[in-house]
Coordinates of C-alpha atoms and ligand atoms in Angstrom, one line a residue:
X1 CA 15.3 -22.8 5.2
X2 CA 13.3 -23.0 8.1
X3 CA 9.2 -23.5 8.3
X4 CA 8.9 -23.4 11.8
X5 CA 7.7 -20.7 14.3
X6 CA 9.8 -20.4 17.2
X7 CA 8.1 -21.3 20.9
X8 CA 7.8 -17.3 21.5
X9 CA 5.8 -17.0 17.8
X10 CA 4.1 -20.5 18.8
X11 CA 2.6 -19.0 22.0
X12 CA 1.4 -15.7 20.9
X13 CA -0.4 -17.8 18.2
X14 CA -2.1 -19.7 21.3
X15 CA -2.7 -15.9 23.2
X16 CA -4.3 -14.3 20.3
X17 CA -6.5 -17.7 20.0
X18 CA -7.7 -18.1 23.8
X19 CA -8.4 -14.2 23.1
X20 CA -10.5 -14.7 19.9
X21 CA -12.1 -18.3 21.2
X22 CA -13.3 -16.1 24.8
X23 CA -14.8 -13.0 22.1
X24 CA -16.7 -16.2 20.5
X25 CA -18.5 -17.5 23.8
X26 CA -19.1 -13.9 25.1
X27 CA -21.1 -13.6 21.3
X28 CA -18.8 -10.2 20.7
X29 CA -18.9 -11.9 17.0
X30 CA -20.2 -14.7 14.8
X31 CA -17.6 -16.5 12.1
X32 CA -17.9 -14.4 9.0
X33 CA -16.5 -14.2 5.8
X34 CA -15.0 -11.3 4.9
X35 CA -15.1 -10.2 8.1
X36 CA -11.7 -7.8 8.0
X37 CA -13.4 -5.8 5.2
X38 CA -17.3 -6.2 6.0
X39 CA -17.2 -6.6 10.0
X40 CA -17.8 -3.9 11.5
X41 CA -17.4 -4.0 15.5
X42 CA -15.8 -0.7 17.4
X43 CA -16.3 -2.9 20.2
X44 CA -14.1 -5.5 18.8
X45 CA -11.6 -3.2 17.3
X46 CA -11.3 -1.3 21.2
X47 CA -10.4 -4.5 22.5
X48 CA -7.8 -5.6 20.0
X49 CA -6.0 -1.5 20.6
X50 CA -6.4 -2.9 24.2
X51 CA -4.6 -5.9 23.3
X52 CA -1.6 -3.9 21.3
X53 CA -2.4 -5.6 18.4
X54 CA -2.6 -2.4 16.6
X55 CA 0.2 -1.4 15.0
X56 CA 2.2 -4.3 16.1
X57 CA 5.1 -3.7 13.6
X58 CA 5.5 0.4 14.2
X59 CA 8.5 1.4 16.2
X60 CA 8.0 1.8 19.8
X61 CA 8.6 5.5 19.8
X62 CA 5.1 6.0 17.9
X63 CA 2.7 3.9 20.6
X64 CA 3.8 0.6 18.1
X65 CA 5.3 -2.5 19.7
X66 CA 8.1 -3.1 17.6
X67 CA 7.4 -7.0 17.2
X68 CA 8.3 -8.6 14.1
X69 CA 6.1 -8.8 10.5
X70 CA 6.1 -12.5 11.9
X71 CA 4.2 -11.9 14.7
X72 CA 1.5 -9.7 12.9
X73 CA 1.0 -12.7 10.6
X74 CA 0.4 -14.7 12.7
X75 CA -2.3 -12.3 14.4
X76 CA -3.9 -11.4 11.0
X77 CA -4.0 -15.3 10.6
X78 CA -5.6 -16.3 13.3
X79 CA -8.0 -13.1 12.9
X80 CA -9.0 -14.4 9.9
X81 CA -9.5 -18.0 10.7
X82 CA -11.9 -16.6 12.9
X83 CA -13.8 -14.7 10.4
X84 CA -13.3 -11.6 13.3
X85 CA -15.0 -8.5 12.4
X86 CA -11.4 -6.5 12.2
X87 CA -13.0 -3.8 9.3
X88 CA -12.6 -1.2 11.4
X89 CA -9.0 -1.0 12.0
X90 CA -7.7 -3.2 9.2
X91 CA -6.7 -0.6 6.8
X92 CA -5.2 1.8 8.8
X93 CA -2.8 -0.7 10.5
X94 CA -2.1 -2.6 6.7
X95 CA -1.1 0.4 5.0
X96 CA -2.4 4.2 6.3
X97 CA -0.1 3.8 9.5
X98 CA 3.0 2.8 7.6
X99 CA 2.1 5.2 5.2
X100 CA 2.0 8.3 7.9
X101 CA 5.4 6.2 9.5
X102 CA 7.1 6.1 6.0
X103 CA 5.9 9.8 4.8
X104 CA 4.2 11.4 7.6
X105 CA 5.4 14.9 9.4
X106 CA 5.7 14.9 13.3
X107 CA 2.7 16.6 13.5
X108 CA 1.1 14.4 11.5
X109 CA 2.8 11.3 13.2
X110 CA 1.6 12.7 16.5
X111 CA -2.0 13.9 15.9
X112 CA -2.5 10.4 13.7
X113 CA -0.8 7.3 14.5
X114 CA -2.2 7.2 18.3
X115 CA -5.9 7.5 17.2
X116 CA -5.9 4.9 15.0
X117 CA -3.2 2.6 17.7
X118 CA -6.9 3.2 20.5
X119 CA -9.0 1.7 17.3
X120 CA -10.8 5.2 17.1
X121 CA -9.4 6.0 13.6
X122 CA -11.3 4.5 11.0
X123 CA -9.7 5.1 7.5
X124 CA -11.4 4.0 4.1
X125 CA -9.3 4.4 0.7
X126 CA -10.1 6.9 -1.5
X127 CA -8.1 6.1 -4.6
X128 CA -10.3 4.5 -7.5
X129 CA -12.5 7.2 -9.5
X130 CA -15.3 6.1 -12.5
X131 CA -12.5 6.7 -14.8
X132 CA -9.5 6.2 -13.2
X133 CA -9.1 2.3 -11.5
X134 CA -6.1 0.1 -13.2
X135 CA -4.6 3.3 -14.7
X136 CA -5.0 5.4 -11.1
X137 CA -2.6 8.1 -12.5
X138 CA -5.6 9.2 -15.0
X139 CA -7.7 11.0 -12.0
X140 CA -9.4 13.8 -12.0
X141 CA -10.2 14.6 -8.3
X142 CA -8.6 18.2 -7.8
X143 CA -6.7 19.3 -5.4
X144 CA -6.2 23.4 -5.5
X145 CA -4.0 26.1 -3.4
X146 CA -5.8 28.3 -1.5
X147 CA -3.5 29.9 1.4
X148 CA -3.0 27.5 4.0
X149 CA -5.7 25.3 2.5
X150 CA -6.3 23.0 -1.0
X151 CA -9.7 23.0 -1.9
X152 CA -10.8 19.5 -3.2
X153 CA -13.4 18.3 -5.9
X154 CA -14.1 15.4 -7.7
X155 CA -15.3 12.1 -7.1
X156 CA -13.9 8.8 -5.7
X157 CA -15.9 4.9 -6.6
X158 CA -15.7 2.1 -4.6
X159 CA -13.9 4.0 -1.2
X160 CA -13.8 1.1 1.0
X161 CA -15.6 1.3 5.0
X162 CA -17.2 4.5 3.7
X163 CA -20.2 4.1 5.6
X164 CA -18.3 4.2 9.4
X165 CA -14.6 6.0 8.3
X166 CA -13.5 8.7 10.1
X167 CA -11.0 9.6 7.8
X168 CA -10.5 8.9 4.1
X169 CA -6.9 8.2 2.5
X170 CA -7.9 10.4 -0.5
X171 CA -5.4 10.6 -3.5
X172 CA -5.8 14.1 -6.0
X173 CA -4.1 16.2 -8.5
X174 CA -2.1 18.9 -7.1
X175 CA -0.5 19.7 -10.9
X176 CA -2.7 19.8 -13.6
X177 CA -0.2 20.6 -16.1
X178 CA 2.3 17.9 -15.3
X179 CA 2.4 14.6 -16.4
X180 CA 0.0 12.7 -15.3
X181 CA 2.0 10.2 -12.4
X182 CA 3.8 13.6 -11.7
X183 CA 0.9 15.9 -10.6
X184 CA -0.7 13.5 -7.8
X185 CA -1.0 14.2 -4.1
X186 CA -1.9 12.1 -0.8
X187 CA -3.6 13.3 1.8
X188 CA -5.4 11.9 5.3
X189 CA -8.5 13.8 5.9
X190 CA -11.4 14.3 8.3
X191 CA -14.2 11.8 6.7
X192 CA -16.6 14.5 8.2
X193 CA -16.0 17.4 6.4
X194 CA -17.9 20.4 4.9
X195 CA -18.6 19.0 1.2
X196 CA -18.2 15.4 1.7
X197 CA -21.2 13.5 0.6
X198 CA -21.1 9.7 0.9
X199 CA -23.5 7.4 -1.2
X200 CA -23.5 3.5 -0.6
X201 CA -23.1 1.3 -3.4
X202 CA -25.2 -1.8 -2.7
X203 CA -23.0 -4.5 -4.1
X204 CA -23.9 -8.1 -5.9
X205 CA -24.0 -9.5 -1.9
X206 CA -26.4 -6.8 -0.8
X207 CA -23.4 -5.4 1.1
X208 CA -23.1 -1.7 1.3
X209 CA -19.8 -2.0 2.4
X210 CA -17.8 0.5 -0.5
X211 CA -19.5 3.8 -1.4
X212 CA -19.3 6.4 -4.2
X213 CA -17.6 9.6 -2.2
X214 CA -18.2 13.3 -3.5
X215 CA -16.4 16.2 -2.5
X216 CA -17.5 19.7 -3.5
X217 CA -15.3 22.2 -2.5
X218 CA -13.8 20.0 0.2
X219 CA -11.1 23.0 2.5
X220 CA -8.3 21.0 3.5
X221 CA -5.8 22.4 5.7
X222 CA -2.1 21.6 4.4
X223 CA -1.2 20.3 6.9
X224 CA -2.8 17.0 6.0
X225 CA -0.9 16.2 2.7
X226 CA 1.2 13.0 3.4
X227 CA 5.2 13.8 2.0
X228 CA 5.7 15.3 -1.1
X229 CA 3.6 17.6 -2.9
X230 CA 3.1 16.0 -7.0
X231 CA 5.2 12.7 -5.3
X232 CA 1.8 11.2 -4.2
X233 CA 1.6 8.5 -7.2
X234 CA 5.2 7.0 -6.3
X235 CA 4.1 7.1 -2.7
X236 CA 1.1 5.0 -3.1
X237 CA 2.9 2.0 -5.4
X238 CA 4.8 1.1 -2.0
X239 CA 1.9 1.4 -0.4
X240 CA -0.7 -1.1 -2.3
X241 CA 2.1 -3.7 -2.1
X242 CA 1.1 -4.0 1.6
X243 CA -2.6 -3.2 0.3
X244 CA -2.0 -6.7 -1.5
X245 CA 0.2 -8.4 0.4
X246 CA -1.7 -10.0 3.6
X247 CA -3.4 -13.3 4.2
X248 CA -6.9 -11.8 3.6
X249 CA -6.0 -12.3 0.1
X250 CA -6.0 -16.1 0.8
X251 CA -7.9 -16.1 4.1
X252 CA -10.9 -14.2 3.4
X253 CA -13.0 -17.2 3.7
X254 CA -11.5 -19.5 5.7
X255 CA -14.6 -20.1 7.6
X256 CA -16.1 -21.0 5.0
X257 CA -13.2 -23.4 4.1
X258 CA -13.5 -24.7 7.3
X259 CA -17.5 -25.2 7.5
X260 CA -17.4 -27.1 4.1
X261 CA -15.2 -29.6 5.4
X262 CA -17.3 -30.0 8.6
X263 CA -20.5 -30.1 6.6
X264 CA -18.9 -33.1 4.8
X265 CA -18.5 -35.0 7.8
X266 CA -21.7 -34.4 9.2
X267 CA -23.9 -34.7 6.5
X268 CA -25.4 -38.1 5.1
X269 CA -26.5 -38.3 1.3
X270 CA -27.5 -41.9 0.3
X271 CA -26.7 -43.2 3.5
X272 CA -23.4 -42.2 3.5
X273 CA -21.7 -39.4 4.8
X274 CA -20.6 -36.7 2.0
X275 CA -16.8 -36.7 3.3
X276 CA -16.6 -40.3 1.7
X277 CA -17.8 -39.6 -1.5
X278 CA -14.9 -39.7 -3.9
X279 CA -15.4 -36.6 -5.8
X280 CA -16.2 -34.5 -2.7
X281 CA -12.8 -36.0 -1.1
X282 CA -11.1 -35.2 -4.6
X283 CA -12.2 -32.0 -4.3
X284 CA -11.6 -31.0 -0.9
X285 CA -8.1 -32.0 -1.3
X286 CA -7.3 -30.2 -4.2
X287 CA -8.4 -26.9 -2.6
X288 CA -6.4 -28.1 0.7
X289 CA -3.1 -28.0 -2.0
X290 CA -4.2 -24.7 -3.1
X291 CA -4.3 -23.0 0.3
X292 CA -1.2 -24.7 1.6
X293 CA 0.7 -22.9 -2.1
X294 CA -1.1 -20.0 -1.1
X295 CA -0.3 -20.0 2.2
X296 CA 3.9 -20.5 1.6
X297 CA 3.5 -17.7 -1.2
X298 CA 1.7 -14.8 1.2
X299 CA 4.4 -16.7 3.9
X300 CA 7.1 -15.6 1.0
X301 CA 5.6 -11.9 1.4
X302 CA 6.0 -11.4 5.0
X303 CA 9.7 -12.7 4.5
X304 CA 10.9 -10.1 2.4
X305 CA 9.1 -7.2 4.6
X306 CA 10.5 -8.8 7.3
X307 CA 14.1 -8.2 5.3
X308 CA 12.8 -4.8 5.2
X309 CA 12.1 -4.6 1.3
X310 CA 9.3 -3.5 0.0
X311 CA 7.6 -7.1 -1.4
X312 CA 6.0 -5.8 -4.9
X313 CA 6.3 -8.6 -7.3
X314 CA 6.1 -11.0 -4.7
X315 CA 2.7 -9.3 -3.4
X316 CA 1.8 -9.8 -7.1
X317 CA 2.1 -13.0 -7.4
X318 CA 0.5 -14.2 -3.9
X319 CA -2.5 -11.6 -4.7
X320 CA -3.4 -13.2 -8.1
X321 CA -2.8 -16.8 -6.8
X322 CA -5.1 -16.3 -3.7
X323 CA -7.7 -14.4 -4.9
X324 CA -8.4 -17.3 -7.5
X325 CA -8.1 -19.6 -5.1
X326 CA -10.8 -18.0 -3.0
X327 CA -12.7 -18.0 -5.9
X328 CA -12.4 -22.0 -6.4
X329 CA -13.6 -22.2 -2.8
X330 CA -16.5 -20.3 -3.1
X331 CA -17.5 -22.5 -6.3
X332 CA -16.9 -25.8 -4.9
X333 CA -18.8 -25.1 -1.4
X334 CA -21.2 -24.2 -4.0
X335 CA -21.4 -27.0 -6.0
X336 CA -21.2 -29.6 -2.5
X337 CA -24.1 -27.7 -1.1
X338 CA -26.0 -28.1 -3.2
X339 CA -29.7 -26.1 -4.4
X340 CA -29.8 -25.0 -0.8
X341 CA -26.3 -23.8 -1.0
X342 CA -27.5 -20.8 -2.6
X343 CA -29.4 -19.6 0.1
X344 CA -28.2 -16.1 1.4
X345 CA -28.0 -15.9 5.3
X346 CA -31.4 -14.4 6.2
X347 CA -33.2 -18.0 5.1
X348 CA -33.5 -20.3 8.2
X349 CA -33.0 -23.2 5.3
X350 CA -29.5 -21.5 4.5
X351 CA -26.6 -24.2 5.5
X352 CA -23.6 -22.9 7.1
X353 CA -24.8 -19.7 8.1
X354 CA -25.2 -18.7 4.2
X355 CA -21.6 -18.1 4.2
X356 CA -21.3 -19.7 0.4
X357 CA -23.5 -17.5 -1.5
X358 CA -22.6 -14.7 -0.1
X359 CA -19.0 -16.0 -0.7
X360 CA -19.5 -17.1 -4.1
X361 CA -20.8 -13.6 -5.3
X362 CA -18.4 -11.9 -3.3
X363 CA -15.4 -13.4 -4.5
X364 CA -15.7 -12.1 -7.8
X365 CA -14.8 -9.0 -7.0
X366 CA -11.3 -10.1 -5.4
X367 CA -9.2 -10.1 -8.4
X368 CA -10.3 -6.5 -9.0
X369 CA -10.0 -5.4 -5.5
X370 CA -6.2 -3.3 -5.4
X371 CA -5.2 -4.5 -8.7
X372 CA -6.7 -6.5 -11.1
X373 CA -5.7 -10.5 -11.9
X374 CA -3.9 -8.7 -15.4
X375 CA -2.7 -5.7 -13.8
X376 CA -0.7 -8.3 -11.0
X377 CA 0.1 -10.0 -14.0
X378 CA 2.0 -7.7 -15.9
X379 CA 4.6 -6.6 -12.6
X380 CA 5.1 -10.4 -12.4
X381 CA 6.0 -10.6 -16.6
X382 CA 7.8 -7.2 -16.7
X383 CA 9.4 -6.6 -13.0
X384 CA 9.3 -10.4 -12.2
X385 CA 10.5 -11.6 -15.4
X386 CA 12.4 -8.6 -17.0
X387 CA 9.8 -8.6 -20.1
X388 CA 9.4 -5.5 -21.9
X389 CA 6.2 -3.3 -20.7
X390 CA 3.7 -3.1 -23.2
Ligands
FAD401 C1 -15.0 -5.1 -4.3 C2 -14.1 -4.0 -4.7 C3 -13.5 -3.2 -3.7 C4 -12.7 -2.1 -4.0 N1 -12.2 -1.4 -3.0 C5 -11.6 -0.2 -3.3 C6 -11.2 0.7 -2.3 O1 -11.3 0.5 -1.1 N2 -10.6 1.9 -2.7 C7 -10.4 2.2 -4.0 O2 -9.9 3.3 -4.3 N3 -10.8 1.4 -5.0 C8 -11.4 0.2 -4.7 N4 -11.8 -0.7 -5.7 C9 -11.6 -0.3 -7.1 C10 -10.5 -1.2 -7.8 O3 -9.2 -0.8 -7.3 C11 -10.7 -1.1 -9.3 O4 -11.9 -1.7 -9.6 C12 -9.6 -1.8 -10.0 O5 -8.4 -1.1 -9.9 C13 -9.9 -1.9 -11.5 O6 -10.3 -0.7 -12.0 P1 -11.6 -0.5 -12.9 O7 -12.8 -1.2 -12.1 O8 -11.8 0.9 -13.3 O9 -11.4 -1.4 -14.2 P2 -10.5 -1.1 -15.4 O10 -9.2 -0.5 -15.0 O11 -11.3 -0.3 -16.4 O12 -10.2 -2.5 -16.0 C14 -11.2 -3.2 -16.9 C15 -10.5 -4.5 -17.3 O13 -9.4 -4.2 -18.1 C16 -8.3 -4.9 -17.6 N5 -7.1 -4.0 -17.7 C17 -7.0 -2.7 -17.4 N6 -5.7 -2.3 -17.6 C18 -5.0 -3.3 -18.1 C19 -3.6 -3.5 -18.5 N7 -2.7 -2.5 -18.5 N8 -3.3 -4.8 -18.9 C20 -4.1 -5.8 -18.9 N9 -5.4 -5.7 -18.6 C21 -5.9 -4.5 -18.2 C22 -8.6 -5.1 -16.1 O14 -7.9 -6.2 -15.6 C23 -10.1 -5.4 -16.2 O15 -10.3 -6.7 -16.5 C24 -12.5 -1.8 -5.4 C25 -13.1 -2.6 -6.4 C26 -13.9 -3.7 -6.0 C27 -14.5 -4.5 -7.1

């Protein structure tokens, strides 16, 4: 067992940090939280393509750099501890890419995987429909034949960077009559199609950063079905374990983790600074145990896709862990700010940038977010522990 990075790993930590510390002077970004699913910066996103940082992992041959699952953790890390505005590009290089790499024709491979390695492919996930979200083989979004074309209708909730994608990962029934995990399709389409009509959902933060996504008679050249026709559901259960599996899951509000502490330290109450209150220290350290346990168990994650398995239970596991942990966060910053705590951003009274409001209502939606808290729970009791499904 070994925790340490190597000197390589140690110094491209340091690169990608003089990289992100230079983007904060120029003002390219503020701190955020949530700032690799709400941030949205093509300018940022073109200079991390410049970088190489997209598609880090993907084999050489595709326009990837072939570098280690270690090496993107330790950019997606530091990305996060930044609170960089990554939306743009984060899901296609999580899971779309590797879905394309993993499924993907040449054609598709070709036409695909270099748009989104410039950051000019912006993908949003079109998977969750009003009555299909823990049980995602119950949807009804169609996908029919016609010639070289399926025609597509139905609707999609809660389709992540709606507002700005310029392609949608969009998941349909191709089989009516089969069973339902048997009949389902994937597909990577043009977000700027004929019939396509995307309408913001506002959520609790004021964030329209999900939307509700229609498609009336969508025309869909076949070409753009990812691997097997009816396979799609078995395709996509690989593919949310990477949709689970990152630091975002634990990191999501690290700057908020971050200010908190700092706010402690610089902030008097009684004549004494906060930090050496002993319930604030209390606290502080207890959510300081929980991140370092998160931390080793998303650390765990990268491991075994580094071992080139795919990490399902293990993804589980970290996903549930973190998210509640992010949840604590928000709660305590909360509670340690105070009435002006609950300030959202806007007010000039708002401490720390209103990052714990907007954290705090946020959060809550985490544990749903690919997968809920009980779904994650029962792969851990049934794959995890060999318990019988329900
Ligand atoms: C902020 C946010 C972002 C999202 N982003 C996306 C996105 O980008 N793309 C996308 O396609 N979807 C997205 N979703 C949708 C998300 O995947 C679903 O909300 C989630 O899968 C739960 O589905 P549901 O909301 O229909 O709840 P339901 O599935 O109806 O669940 C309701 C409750 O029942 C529990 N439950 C359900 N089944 C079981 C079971 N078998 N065992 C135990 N308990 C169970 C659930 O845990 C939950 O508490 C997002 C959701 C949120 C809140």
């Amino acid at each position: 067992m070994d925790f340490k990075f190597t000197e390589e790993q140690e110094a491209f930590r340091q690169e990608v940090r003089s990289f992100l510390e230079e983007e904060l002077k120029k003002g390219t970004f503020k701190p955020g939280c949530d700032g690799w699913i709400q941030g949205y910066s093509p300018e940022f996103t073109k200079k991390v393509a410049g970088k190489g940082w997209i598609g880090l992992t993907w084999p050489k041959e595709y326009g990837g750099q072939g570098r280690s699952e270690i090496d993107r953790l330790i950019l997606t890390e530091e990305m996060l501890r930044y609170g960089a505005p990554a939306a743009c590009h984060w899901f296609a290089d999580r899971q779309i890419g590797r879905s394309v790499l993993a499924y993907g024709t040449e054609e598709q491979k070709k036409e695909l995987l270099p748009q989104i390695l410039k950051g000019e492919a912006y993908v949003g996930l079109g998977m969750s429909e009003p009555e299909a979200g823990s049980d995602l083989a119950s949807l009804k979004t169609r996908a029919v034949e016609d010639g070289d074309y399926y025609i597509i209708d139905g609707q999609k909730m809660w389709t992540s960077c709606a507002r700005f994608m310029t392609h949608v990962y969009l998941v349909a029934r191709t089989d009516p009559d089969a069973p339902k995990h048997r009949g389902i399709s994937e597909f990577i389409i043009d977000a700027g199609l004929p019939g396509i009509t995307i309408s913001p959902t506002i959520d609790i933060t004021g964030s329209e950063a999900w939307a509700e996504v229609f498609y009336d008679g969508v025309r869909v050249h076949k070409k753009y079905l990812i691997g097997e026709k009816n396979r799609g559901f078995y395709q996509i259960l690989g593919q949310l374990d990477y949709e689970r599996a990152g630091l975002e899951r634990l990191m999501g509000n690290y700057p908020l983790l971050d200010a908190i502490i700092q706010f402690t330290r610089e902030t008097r109450r009684d004549g004494k600074p906060l930090c050496e209150d002993r319930l604030i220290r209390q606290k502080l350290a207890q959510l300081q145990i929980e991140f370092e346990v998160g931390r080793l168990l998303t650390y765990r994650v990268v491991l075994v896709m580094e071992e080139g398995r795919a990490p399902n239970v293990e993804a589980a596991m970290a996903k549930a862990y973190c998210t509640t942990f992010e949840q604590r966060l928000a709660s305590v910053a909360t509670e340690i700010l105070g009435l002006y705590g609950q300030l959202i951003a806007e007010s000039r009274w708002a401490p720390i940038l209103g990052m714990a409001p907007h954290s705090y209502l946020g959060s809550k939606g985490y544990s749903l977010q690919a997968g809920t808290t009980e779904v994650l729970k029962n792969i851990v009791a049934t794959r995890g522990l060999g318990l019988p499904t329900e």
